[in-house]
mmCIF file with all atom_site columns, C-alpha atoms in Angstrom:
data_model
loop_
_atom_site.group_PDB
_atom_site.id
_atom_site.type_symbol
_atom_site.label_atom_id
_atom_site.label_alt_id
_atom_site.label_comp_id
_atom_site.label_asym_id
_atom_site.label_entity_id
_atom_site.label_seq_id
_atom_site.pdbx_PDB_ins_code
_atom_site.Cartn_x
_atom_site.Cartn_y
_atom_site.Cartn_z
_atom_site.occupancy
_atom_site.B_iso_or_equiv
_atom_site.pdbx_formal_charge
_atom_site.auth_seq_id
_atom_site.auth_comp_id
_atom_site.auth_asym_id
_atom_site.auth_atom_id
_atom_site.pdbx_PDB_model_num
ATOM 1   C CA . UNK A 1 1   ? -7.033  -6.453  -31.886 1.00 70.00 ? 1   UNK A CA 1
ATOM 2   C CA . UNK A 1 2   ? -7.294  -3.871  -34.103 1.00 74.00 ? 2   UNK A CA 1
ATOM 3   C CA . UNK A 1 3   ? -9.971  -5.967  -36.377 1.00 82.00 ? 3   UNK A CA 1
ATOM 4   C CA . UNK A 1 4   ? -11.607 -7.417  -33.725 1.00 82.00 ? 4   UNK A CA 1
ATOM 5   C CA . UNK A 1 5   ? -12.657 -3.876  -32.272 1.00 81.00 ? 5   UNK A CA 1
ATOM 6   C CA . UNK A 1 6   ? -12.981 -1.771  -35.416 1.00 84.00 ? 6   UNK A CA 1
ATOM 7   C CA . UNK A 1 7   ? -16.425 -3.231  -35.886 1.00 87.00 ? 7   UNK A CA 1
ATOM 8   C CA . UNK A 1 8   ? -17.691 -1.375  -32.946 1.00 86.00 ? 8   UNK A CA 1
ATOM 9   C CA . UNK A 1 9   ? -15.566 1.480   -32.965 1.00 85.00 ? 9   UNK A CA 1
ATOM 10  C CA . UNK A 1 10  ? -16.846 2.535   -36.349 1.00 87.00 ? 10  UNK A CA 1
ATOM 11  C CA . UNK A 1 11  ? -20.588 1.562   -34.858 1.00 89.00 ? 11  UNK A CA 1
ATOM 12  C CA . UNK A 1 12  ? -19.478 4.594   -32.313 1.00 87.00 ? 12  UNK A CA 1
ATOM 13  C CA . UNK A 1 13  ? -20.961 8.338   -32.674 1.00 90.00 ? 13  UNK A CA 1
ATOM 14  C CA . UNK A 1 14  ? -18.495 10.917  -33.705 1.00 91.00 ? 14  UNK A CA 1
ATOM 15  C CA . UNK A 1 15  ? -18.586 12.376  -29.878 1.00 91.00 ? 15  UNK A CA 1
ATOM 16  C CA . UNK A 1 16  ? -17.921 8.826   -28.764 1.00 90.00 ? 16  UNK A CA 1
ATOM 17  C CA . UNK A 1 17  ? -14.912 8.533   -31.443 1.00 88.00 ? 17  UNK A CA 1
ATOM 18  C CA . UNK A 1 18  ? -13.759 11.977  -29.870 1.00 90.00 ? 18  UNK A CA 1
ATOM 19  C CA . UNK A 1 19  ? -13.699 10.925  -26.607 1.00 90.00 ? 19  UNK A CA 1
ATOM 20  C CA . UNK A 1 20  ? -11.763 7.625   -26.757 1.00 86.00 ? 20  UNK A CA 1
ATOM 21  C CA . UNK A 1 21  ? -9.252  9.461   -28.290 1.00 86.00 ? 21  UNK A CA 1
ATOM 22  C CA . UNK A 1 22  ? -8.703  12.389  -26.320 1.00 87.00 ? 22  UNK A CA 1
ATOM 23  C CA . UNK A 1 23  ? -8.782  9.671   -22.999 1.00 85.00 ? 23  UNK A CA 1
ATOM 24  C CA . UNK A 1 24  ? -6.036  7.847   -25.504 1.00 84.00 ? 24  UNK A CA 1
ATOM 25  C CA . UNK A 1 25  ? -3.870  10.855  -25.286 1.00 83.00 ? 25  UNK A CA 1
ATOM 26  C CA . UNK A 1 26  ? -4.161  11.408  -21.637 1.00 79.00 ? 26  UNK A CA 1
ATOM 27  C CA . UNK A 1 27  ? -2.730  8.506   -20.969 1.00 78.00 ? 27  UNK A CA 1
ATOM 28  C CA . UNK A 1 28  ? -0.111  8.238   -23.803 1.00 77.00 ? 28  UNK A CA 1
ATOM 29  C CA . UNK A 1 29  ? 0.773   11.402  -21.953 1.00 75.00 ? 29  UNK A CA 1
ATOM 30  C CA . UNK A 1 30  ? 0.685   9.682   -18.746 1.00 71.00 ? 30  UNK A CA 1
ATOM 31  C CA . UNK A 1 31  ? 2.848   6.720   -19.978 1.00 68.00 ? 31  UNK A CA 1
ATOM 32  C CA . UNK A 1 32  ? 5.578   8.824   -20.918 1.00 65.00 ? 32  UNK A CA 1
ATOM 33  C CA . UNK A 1 33  ? 5.702   11.648  -18.210 1.00 63.00 ? 33  UNK A CA 1
ATOM 34  C CA . UNK A 1 34  ? 4.577   9.489   -15.350 1.00 57.00 ? 34  UNK A CA 1
ATOM 35  C CA . UNK A 1 35  ? 5.971   8.538   -11.941 1.00 60.00 ? 35  UNK A CA 1
ATOM 36  C CA . UNK A 1 36  ? 7.029   5.123   -12.407 1.00 60.00 ? 36  UNK A CA 1
ATOM 37  C CA . UNK A 1 37  ? 7.739   3.299   -8.564  1.00 70.00 ? 37  UNK A CA 1
ATOM 38  C CA . UNK A 1 38  ? 10.001  0.119   -8.153  1.00 74.00 ? 38  UNK A CA 1
ATOM 39  C CA . UNK A 1 39  ? 9.553   -2.276  -5.366  1.00 74.00 ? 39  UNK A CA 1
ATOM 40  C CA . UNK A 1 40  ? 13.054  -0.918  -3.615  1.00 78.00 ? 40  UNK A CA 1
ATOM 41  C CA . UNK A 1 41  ? 11.513  2.636   -3.547  1.00 79.00 ? 41  UNK A CA 1
ATOM 42  C CA . UNK A 1 42  ? 7.865   1.418   -2.223  1.00 79.00 ? 42  UNK A CA 1
ATOM 43  C CA . UNK A 1 43  ? 10.213  -0.514  0.548   1.00 80.00 ? 43  UNK A CA 1
ATOM 44  C CA . UNK A 1 44  ? 12.420  2.415   1.392   1.00 84.00 ? 44  UNK A CA 1
ATOM 45  C CA . UNK A 1 45  ? 9.169   4.823   1.548   1.00 83.00 ? 45  UNK A CA 1
ATOM 46  C CA . UNK A 1 46  ? 7.295   2.729   3.947   1.00 83.00 ? 46  UNK A CA 1
ATOM 47  C CA . UNK A 1 47  ? 10.545  2.448   6.377   1.00 85.00 ? 47  UNK A CA 1
ATOM 48  C CA . UNK A 1 48  ? 10.918  5.915   6.268   1.00 89.00 ? 48  UNK A CA 1
ATOM 49  C CA . UNK A 1 49  ? 7.423   6.857   7.168   1.00 89.00 ? 49  UNK A CA 1
ATOM 50  C CA . UNK A 1 50  ? 7.172   3.702   9.822   1.00 87.00 ? 50  UNK A CA 1
ATOM 51  C CA . UNK A 1 51  ? 10.631  5.463   11.539  1.00 90.00 ? 51  UNK A CA 1
ATOM 52  C CA . UNK A 1 52  ? 9.100   8.668   11.569  1.00 91.00 ? 52  UNK A CA 1
ATOM 53  C CA . UNK A 1 53  ? 5.863   6.924   13.412  1.00 89.00 ? 53  UNK A CA 1
ATOM 54  C CA . UNK A 1 54  ? 8.268   5.413   15.354  1.00 89.00 ? 54  UNK A CA 1
ATOM 55  C CA . UNK A 1 55  ? 9.949   8.059   16.604  1.00 90.00 ? 55  UNK A CA 1
ATOM 56  C CA . UNK A 1 56  ? 6.394   9.898   17.427  1.00 90.00 ? 56  UNK A CA 1
ATOM 57  C CA . UNK A 1 57  ? 5.521   7.746   19.512  1.00 87.00 ? 57  UNK A CA 1
ATOM 58  C CA . UNK A 1 58  ? 8.604   7.273   21.466  1.00 87.00 ? 58  UNK A CA 1
ATOM 59  C CA . UNK A 1 59  ? 8.044   11.245  22.172  1.00 88.00 ? 59  UNK A CA 1
ATOM 60  C CA . UNK A 1 60  ? 4.795   10.191  23.136  1.00 86.00 ? 60  UNK A CA 1
ATOM 61  C CA . UNK A 1 61  ? 5.523   7.847   25.493  1.00 86.00 ? 61  UNK A CA 1
ATOM 62  C CA . UNK A 1 62  ? 8.244   10.300  26.727  1.00 87.00 ? 62  UNK A CA 1
ATOM 63  C CA . UNK A 1 63  ? 5.941   13.117  27.459  1.00 88.00 ? 63  UNK A CA 1
ATOM 64  C CA . UNK A 1 64  ? 2.625   12.009  27.892  1.00 87.00 ? 64  UNK A CA 1
ATOM 65  C CA . UNK A 1 65  ? 3.139   8.069   29.219  1.00 86.00 ? 65  UNK A CA 1
ATOM 66  C CA . UNK A 1 66  ? 1.497   7.237   26.640  1.00 85.00 ? 66  UNK A CA 1
ATOM 67  C CA . UNK A 1 67  ? 1.582   2.879   25.615  1.00 85.00 ? 67  UNK A CA 1
ATOM 68  C CA . UNK A 1 68  ? 1.212   2.190   22.119  1.00 85.00 ? 68  UNK A CA 1
ATOM 69  C CA . UNK A 1 69  ? 0.983   -1.046  19.809  1.00 83.00 ? 69  UNK A CA 1
ATOM 70  C CA . UNK A 1 70  ? 1.645   -0.561  16.163  1.00 83.00 ? 70  UNK A CA 1
ATOM 71  C CA . UNK A 1 71  ? 1.589   -3.666  13.563  1.00 80.00 ? 71  UNK A CA 1
ATOM 72  C CA . UNK A 1 72  ? 2.123   -3.371  9.888   1.00 81.00 ? 72  UNK A CA 1
ATOM 73  C CA . UNK A 1 73  ? 1.448   -5.890  7.123   1.00 78.00 ? 73  UNK A CA 1
ATOM 74  C CA . UNK A 1 74  ? 1.424   -5.650  3.331   1.00 74.00 ? 74  UNK A CA 1
ATOM 75  C CA . UNK A 1 75  ? -1.749  -5.471  1.974   1.00 70.00 ? 75  UNK A CA 1
ATOM 76  C CA . UNK A 1 76  ? -0.932  -7.082  -1.526  1.00 69.00 ? 76  UNK A CA 1
ATOM 77  C CA . UNK A 1 77  ? 1.584   -9.407  -2.466  1.00 67.00 ? 77  UNK A CA 1
ATOM 78  C CA . UNK A 1 78  ? 3.034   -6.570  -5.317  1.00 68.00 ? 78  UNK A CA 1
ATOM 79  C CA . UNK A 1 79  ? 4.918   -5.320  -2.063  1.00 71.00 ? 79  UNK A CA 1
ATOM 80  C CA . UNK A 1 80  ? 7.596   -7.689  -0.522  1.00 74.00 ? 80  UNK A CA 1
ATOM 81  C CA . UNK A 1 81  ? 7.810   -6.059  2.623   1.00 75.00 ? 81  UNK A CA 1
ATOM 82  C CA . UNK A 1 82  ? 7.899   -8.346  6.006   1.00 77.00 ? 82  UNK A CA 1
ATOM 83  C CA . UNK A 1 83  ? 5.569   -7.408  8.954   1.00 79.00 ? 83  UNK A CA 1
ATOM 84  C CA . UNK A 1 84  ? 6.583   -4.754  11.303  1.00 79.00 ? 84  UNK A CA 1
ATOM 85  C CA . UNK A 1 85  ? 5.511   -4.487  14.970  1.00 80.00 ? 85  UNK A CA 1
ATOM 86  C CA . UNK A 1 86  ? 6.560   -1.964  17.375  1.00 82.00 ? 86  UNK A CA 1
ATOM 87  C CA . UNK A 1 87  ? 5.617   -1.843  20.950  1.00 82.00 ? 87  UNK A CA 1
ATOM 88  C CA . UNK A 1 88  ? 6.657   0.628   23.718  1.00 79.00 ? 88  UNK A CA 1
ATOM 89  C CA . UNK A 1 89  ? 7.991   -0.908  26.839  1.00 77.00 ? 89  UNK A CA 1
ATOM 90  C CA . UNK A 1 90  ? 5.119   -2.846  28.557  1.00 74.00 ? 90  UNK A CA 1
ATOM 91  C CA . UNK A 1 91  ? 2.783   -3.684  25.919  1.00 77.00 ? 91  UNK A CA 1
ATOM 92  C CA . UNK A 1 92  ? 4.717   -6.545  24.415  1.00 71.00 ? 92  UNK A CA 1
ATOM 93  C CA . UNK A 1 93  ? 5.205   -7.842  27.549  1.00 75.00 ? 93  UNK A CA 1
ATOM 94  C CA . UNK A 1 94  ? 1.568   -7.976  27.614  1.00 77.00 ? 94  UNK A CA 1
ATOM 95  C CA . UNK A 1 95  ? 0.756   -9.189  24.673  1.00 73.00 ? 95  UNK A CA 1
ATOM 96  C CA . UNK A 1 96  ? 2.964   -12.540 25.302  1.00 72.00 ? 96  UNK A CA 1
ATOM 97  C CA . UNK A 1 97  ? 2.025   -13.228 28.607  1.00 75.00 ? 97  UNK A CA 1
ATOM 98  C CA . UNK A 1 98  ? -1.853  -12.072 29.251  1.00 72.00 ? 98  UNK A CA 1
ATOM 99  C CA . UNK A 1 99  ? -3.003  -12.049 25.102  1.00 69.00 ? 99  UNK A CA 1
ATOM 100 C CA . UNK A 1 100 ? -0.964  -15.386 24.319  1.00 73.00 ? 100 UNK A CA 1
ATOM 101 C CA . UNK A 1 101 ? 0.198   -14.102 21.202  1.00 71.00 ? 101 UNK A CA 1
ATOM 102 C CA . UNK A 1 102 ? 3.257   -13.542 19.706  1.00 72.00 ? 102 UNK A CA 1
ATOM 103 C CA . UNK A 1 103 ? 3.717   -10.714 16.860  1.00 72.00 ? 103 UNK A CA 1
ATOM 104 C CA . UNK A 1 104 ? 4.905   -13.751 14.304  1.00 74.00 ? 104 UNK A CA 1
ATOM 105 C CA . UNK A 1 105 ? 1.402   -14.762 14.949  1.00 75.00 ? 105 UNK A CA 1
ATOM 106 C CA . UNK A 1 106 ? -0.467  -11.795 14.788  1.00 75.00 ? 106 UNK A CA 1
ATOM 107 C CA . UNK A 1 107 ? 1.109   -10.363 11.502  1.00 76.00 ? 107 UNK A CA 1
ATOM 108 C CA . UNK A 1 108 ? 0.776   -13.717 10.131  1.00 76.00 ? 108 UNK A CA 1
ATOM 109 C CA . UNK A 1 109 ? -2.872  -13.797 10.626  1.00 75.00 ? 109 UNK A CA 1
ATOM 110 C CA . UNK A 1 110 ? -3.085  -10.397 9.244   1.00 74.00 ? 110 UNK A CA 1
ATOM 111 C CA . UNK A 1 111 ? -1.146  -10.805 5.752   1.00 72.00 ? 111 UNK A CA 1
ATOM 112 C CA . UNK A 1 112 ? -3.667  -14.307 5.680   1.00 71.00 ? 112 UNK A CA 1
ATOM 113 C CA . UNK A 1 113 ? -7.027  -12.182 5.733   1.00 66.00 ? 113 UNK A CA 1
ATOM 114 C CA . UNK A 1 114 ? -5.505  -9.797  3.438   1.00 59.00 ? 114 UNK A CA 1
ATOM 115 C CA . UNK A 1 115 ? -5.260  -12.782 0.746   1.00 57.00 ? 115 UNK A CA 1
ATOM 116 C CA . UNK A 1 116 ? -8.340  -14.197 1.054   1.00 52.00 ? 116 UNK A CA 1
ATOM 117 C CA . UNK A 1 117 ? -9.532  -10.252 0.462   1.00 54.00 ? 117 UNK A CA 1
#
């Protein structure tokens, strides 16, 4: 790799070389002390956050009578997360009877769309 890029590096100005060295130094620092997030911790974080959101939505239902439909799917194949659906009472029945859609179908279609983009 060094042999392949040596001519290109030598052709750079001193200013451009200094900038490359500075960028590499920053990269090395981040690689050494940067945060490494595992798949397990990502799932834990998502699950914890969604539980807090569900609690808030339940509170809205109790206090204000707000009905909620909430779907969560993974946006990337890097996250081994199953799709999650949350509905307050009455909304789930509406989706299945009036819209003729179940949560598995909706989540599957959204994940399929994510795979295409």
